[in-house]
């Protein structure tokens, strides 16, 4: 079974631009969560989608948004990029929307904002 | 959400057993204890999960005392490839969504 895939793997953007990251979950998984990882703040939860509905949202500004499609693929968008948005963005999928179930993480997208 | 506390870093040598202890004093009745492993520039990987007593799989063992206020991840006979960051998480088994709260983790360095 193929794992979680994320595209692109690396991205360089300029401050003020916007970016869209994509995540394809494991086949059959309906829950997709997004995380931001930086050296200073560690791994932080952004939001979770289950059956196209956002179920949970972390403490991030409205510039960070996401959506999930009917095939469970998910995208996250960051508008008006800031230097501090440089991070590894990780996507995780799970069979169900219950944190006690194992989550499978993708390799991440490394975003650099200059 | 129960907060977890674990050592920032640990060193070990190849072939040794490594035990990483995590405290979670405010764990709730419905919560499980879960451990993830992360290598540099990769996403975390689920290692093991338990509710009480002892759980063992092909990778590790997890020991949870009766009061469940702490847990110990045991890695038998570590190798250089076990060098990674290990995260202890308390997760809610109440279908409240998939939000995982990661702490700082324990950076394990295995030396030859």
Short mmCIF file of C-alpha atoms in Angstrom, two decimals:
data_model
loop_
_atom_site.label_atom_id
_atom_site.label_comp_id
_atom_site.label_asym_id
_atom_site.label_seq_id
_atom_site.Cartn_x
_atom_site.Cartn_y
_atom_site.Cartn_z
CA UNK A 1 0.00 0.00 0.00
CA UNK A 2 1.45 3.39 -0.97
CA UNK A 3 2.26 5.78 1.87
CA UNK A 4 1.29 9.39 2.35
CA UNK A 5 2.64 11.55 -0.44
CA UNK A 6 3.24 15.27 -0.33
CA UNK A 7 4.02 17.63 -3.16
CA UNK A 8 6.13 19.50 -3.74
CA UNK A 9 8.94 18.28 -1.50
CA UNK A 10 10.81 21.58 -1.58
CA UNK A 11 9.60 25.08 -2.26
CA UNK A 12 11.16 28.52 -2.19
CA UNK A 13 8.86 31.53 -2.07
CA UNK A 14 9.22 35.23 -1.53
CA UNK A 15 7.68 37.13 1.36
CA UNK A 16 4.16 38.27 0.49
CA UNK A 17 3.46 35.46 -1.95
CA UNK A 18 1.05 32.62 -1.37
CA UNK A 19 1.65 28.88 -1.54
CA UNK A 20 -0.43 25.73 -1.88
CA UNK A 21 0.79 22.38 -0.61
CA UNK A 22 -0.77 19.06 -1.49
CA UNK A 23 -1.20 15.82 0.43
CA UNK A 24 -2.48 12.46 -0.78
CA UNK A 25 -3.39 10.16 2.10
CA UNK A 26 -3.10 6.42 2.22
CA UNK A 27 -5.87 4.81 0.21
CA UNK A 28 -8.95 4.39 2.37
CA UNK A 29 -7.90 6.93 4.97
CA UNK A 30 -10.46 9.67 5.49
CA UNK A 31 -8.65 11.85 8.01
CA UNK A 32 -5.87 14.23 7.01
CA UNK A 33 -4.03 16.42 9.49
CA UNK A 34 -1.43 19.10 8.87
CA UNK A 35 1.49 20.07 11.09
CA UNK A 36 4.18 22.73 10.98
CA UNK A 37 7.64 21.90 12.28
CA UNK A 38 10.25 24.53 13.04
CA UNK A 39 13.42 24.34 15.14
CA UNK A 40 12.06 26.89 17.58
CA UNK A 41 8.45 25.76 18.03
CA UNK A 42 8.73 22.07 17.28
CA UNK A 43 5.79 20.17 15.82
CA UNK A 44 2.57 22.16 15.92
CA UNK A 45 -0.88 21.09 14.82
CA UNK A 46 -2.45 23.21 12.09
CA UNK A 47 -5.78 21.56 11.29
CA UNK A 48 -7.51 18.28 10.59
CA UNK A 49 -10.02 17.31 7.94
CA UNK A 50 -12.31 14.33 8.00
CA UNK A 51 -14.75 13.59 5.20
CA UNK A 52 -14.18 17.07 3.73
CA UNK A 53 -14.98 18.82 7.03
CA UNK A 54 -12.51 20.64 9.23
CA UNK A 55 -12.79 19.00 12.65
CA UNK A 56 -10.00 20.67 14.59
CA UNK A 57 -7.91 23.77 14.15
CA UNK A 58 -4.68 24.75 15.85
CA UNK A 59 -3.62 28.18 16.98
CA UNK A 60 -2.50 29.64 13.67
CA UNK A 61 -3.57 32.87 11.94
CA UNK A 62 -6.21 32.92 9.24
CA UNK A 63 -3.50 33.09 6.58
CA UNK A 64 -3.29 29.33 7.00
CA UNK A 65 -6.20 27.48 5.46
CA UNK A 66 -6.94 24.09 4.06
CA UNK A 67 -9.48 21.93 2.39
CA UNK A 68 -10.17 18.30 1.66
CA UNK A 69 -11.60 16.86 -1.51
CA UNK A 70 -14.05 13.99 -1.92
CA UNK A 71 -11.18 11.60 -2.66
CA UNK A 72 -9.63 12.59 0.73
CA UNK A 73 -6.73 14.44 -0.87
CA UNK A 74 -6.02 17.64 0.98
CA UNK A 75 -4.42 20.96 0.26
CA UNK A 76 -3.21 23.65 2.59
CA UNK A 77 -2.72 27.25 1.57
CA UNK A 78 -0.67 29.98 3.17
CA UNK A 79 -1.29 33.50 1.98
CA UNK A 80 0.87 36.58 2.42
CA UNK A 81 3.92 34.55 3.36
CA UNK A 82 6.18 35.74 6.17
CA UNK A 83 9.77 34.79 6.86
CA UNK A 84 8.59 32.90 9.96
CA UNK A 85 6.51 30.57 7.80
CA UNK A 86 9.69 28.82 6.71
CA UNK A 87 9.23 25.32 8.03
CA UNK A 88 8.70 21.66 7.28
CA UNK A 89 4.99 21.11 6.66
CA UNK A 90 3.86 17.60 7.44
CA UNK A 91 0.69 15.85 6.49
CA UNK A 92 -0.63 12.80 8.33
CA UNK A 93 -3.45 10.47 7.43
CA UNK A 94 -5.47 8.12 9.56
CA UNK A 95 -8.20 5.63 8.97
CA UNK A 96 -10.55 7.28 11.43
CA UNK A 97 -10.88 10.60 13.15
CA UNK A 98 -9.69 9.47 16.55
CA UNK A 99 -6.25 10.34 17.85
CA UNK A 100 -5.89 6.96 19.49
CA UNK A 101 -5.48 5.47 16.05
CA UNK A 102 -2.09 5.37 14.38
CA UNK A 103 -1.34 8.31 12.13
CA UNK A 104 0.88 7.95 9.09
CA UNK A 105 3.02 10.92 8.24
CA UNK A 106 4.28 11.95 4.84
CA UNK A 107 7.85 13.08 4.12
CA UNK A 108 6.87 16.73 4.35
CA UNK A 109 7.25 19.81 2.23
CA UNK A 110 10.20 22.03 3.09
CA UNK A 111 9.10 25.65 2.56
CA UNK A 112 11.67 28.41 2.55
CA UNK A 113 10.46 32.01 2.52
CA UNK A 114 13.00 34.62 1.47
CA UNK B 1 -4.90 17.49 27.02
CA UNK B 2 -2.40 15.90 29.37
CA UNK B 3 1.05 17.48 29.21
CA UNK B 4 4.05 15.17 28.92
CA UNK B 5 7.56 15.58 30.27
CA UNK B 6 10.52 13.60 28.97
CA UNK B 7 14.31 14.04 28.96
CA UNK B 8 15.63 16.38 26.31
CA UNK B 9 18.40 14.03 25.23
CA UNK B 10 19.98 10.66 25.92
CA UNK B 11 23.13 8.93 24.77
CA UNK B 12 23.64 5.21 24.38
CA UNK B 13 25.91 2.70 22.68
CA UNK B 14 25.13 0.10 20.10
CA UNK B 15 23.76 -3.11 21.56
CA UNK B 16 22.50 -1.53 24.77
CA UNK B 17 18.91 -1.36 25.96
CA UNK B 18 17.53 2.16 26.12
CA UNK B 19 14.71 3.21 28.40
CA UNK B 20 13.04 6.59 27.92
CA UNK B 21 10.66 7.65 30.64
CA UNK B 22 7.80 10.05 30.16
CA UNK B 23 5.63 11.59 32.85
CA UNK B 24 1.99 12.51 32.26
CA UNK B 25 0.50 13.33 35.64
CA UNK B 26 -2.81 14.63 34.30
CA UNK B 27 -3.68 11.71 32.06
CA UNK B 28 -7.41 11.13 31.75
CA UNK B 29 -9.29 7.86 31.97
CA UNK B 30 -9.90 7.68 28.22
CA UNK B 31 -6.35 8.62 27.21
CA UNK B 32 -3.77 6.33 25.64
CA UNK B 33 0.01 6.70 25.70
CA UNK B 34 1.60 6.77 22.27
CA UNK B 35 5.19 7.02 21.11
CA UNK B 36 6.42 8.32 17.76
CA UNK B 37 9.92 8.29 16.30
CA UNK B 38 11.27 10.94 13.95
CA UNK B 39 14.41 10.93 11.84
CA UNK B 40 15.82 14.22 10.48
CA UNK B 41 13.80 15.72 7.61
CA UNK B 42 11.19 12.95 7.80
CA UNK B 43 7.73 12.75 9.26
CA UNK B 44 7.20 11.04 12.63
CA UNK B 45 6.56 7.32 12.64
CA UNK B 46 4.26 5.52 15.08
CA UNK B 47 6.17 3.12 17.33
CA UNK B 48 3.84 1.81 19.98
CA UNK B 49 0.72 2.61 21.96
CA UNK B 50 -0.66 1.35 25.25
CA UNK B 51 -3.27 1.94 27.91
CA UNK B 52 -1.90 0.05 30.92
CA UNK B 53 0.62 -2.60 31.99
CA UNK B 54 2.93 -3.75 29.21
CA UNK B 55 2.74 -3.70 25.44
CA UNK B 56 5.36 -5.22 23.18
CA UNK B 57 5.79 -5.23 19.43
CA UNK B 58 8.65 -6.04 17.07
CA UNK B 59 10.25 -2.64 17.66
CA UNK B 60 9.80 -1.74 21.33
CA UNK B 61 8.11 -2.35 24.64
CA UNK B 62 6.00 0.08 26.58
CA UNK B 63 5.66 -0.17 30.34
CA UNK B 64 2.83 1.65 32.09
CA UNK B 65 2.42 1.45 35.88
CA UNK B 66 -0.96 1.08 37.52
CA UNK B 67 -1.40 4.81 38.21
CA UNK B 68 -0.61 5.59 34.55
CA UNK B 69 1.11 8.84 35.51
CA UNK B 70 4.26 7.79 33.69
CA UNK B 71 5.39 5.37 31.02
CA UNK B 72 8.68 3.94 29.80
CA UNK B 73 9.60 3.19 26.22
CA UNK B 74 12.16 0.40 26.04
CA UNK B 75 14.27 -0.13 22.93
CA UNK B 76 16.19 -3.42 23.07
CA UNK B 77 19.72 -3.61 21.67
CA UNK B 78 19.78 -0.27 19.88
CA UNK B 79 21.76 0.29 16.71
CA UNK B 80 23.10 3.44 15.07
CA UNK B 81 19.91 3.64 12.99
CA UNK B 82 17.86 4.16 16.16
CA UNK B 83 19.37 7.64 16.49
CA UNK B 84 16.28 9.83 16.30
CA UNK B 85 13.90 11.99 18.29
CA UNK B 86 11.31 10.06 20.30
CA UNK B 87 8.03 11.72 21.22
CA UNK B 88 5.74 10.64 24.02
CA UNK B 89 2.14 11.70 23.49
CA UNK B 90 -1.08 11.29 25.40
CA UNK B 91 -3.93 10.83 22.97
CA UNK B 92 -7.63 10.89 23.64
CA UNK B 93 -9.61 7.82 22.84
CA UNK B 94 -12.89 9.68 22.69
CA UNK B 95 -13.21 10.30 18.97
CA UNK B 96 -12.55 13.99 19.43
CA UNK B 97 -10.46 14.26 16.33
CA UNK B 98 -6.92 13.57 15.30
CA UNK B 99 -5.07 16.45 16.90
CA UNK B 100 -1.71 15.26 18.22
CA UNK B 101 0.11 17.50 20.69
CA UNK B 102 3.84 16.99 20.42
CA UNK B 103 6.23 18.06 23.15
CA UNK B 104 9.94 18.58 22.70
CA UNK B 105 10.75 14.89 22.46
CA UNK B 106 13.89 13.04 23.53
CA UNK B 107 16.84 13.19 21.20
CA UNK B 108 18.52 9.77 21.36
CA UNK B 109 22.07 9.50 20.12
CA UNK B 110 23.41 5.98 19.63
CA UNK B 111 27.18 5.78 19.45
CA UNK B 112 29.32 2.97 18.02
#
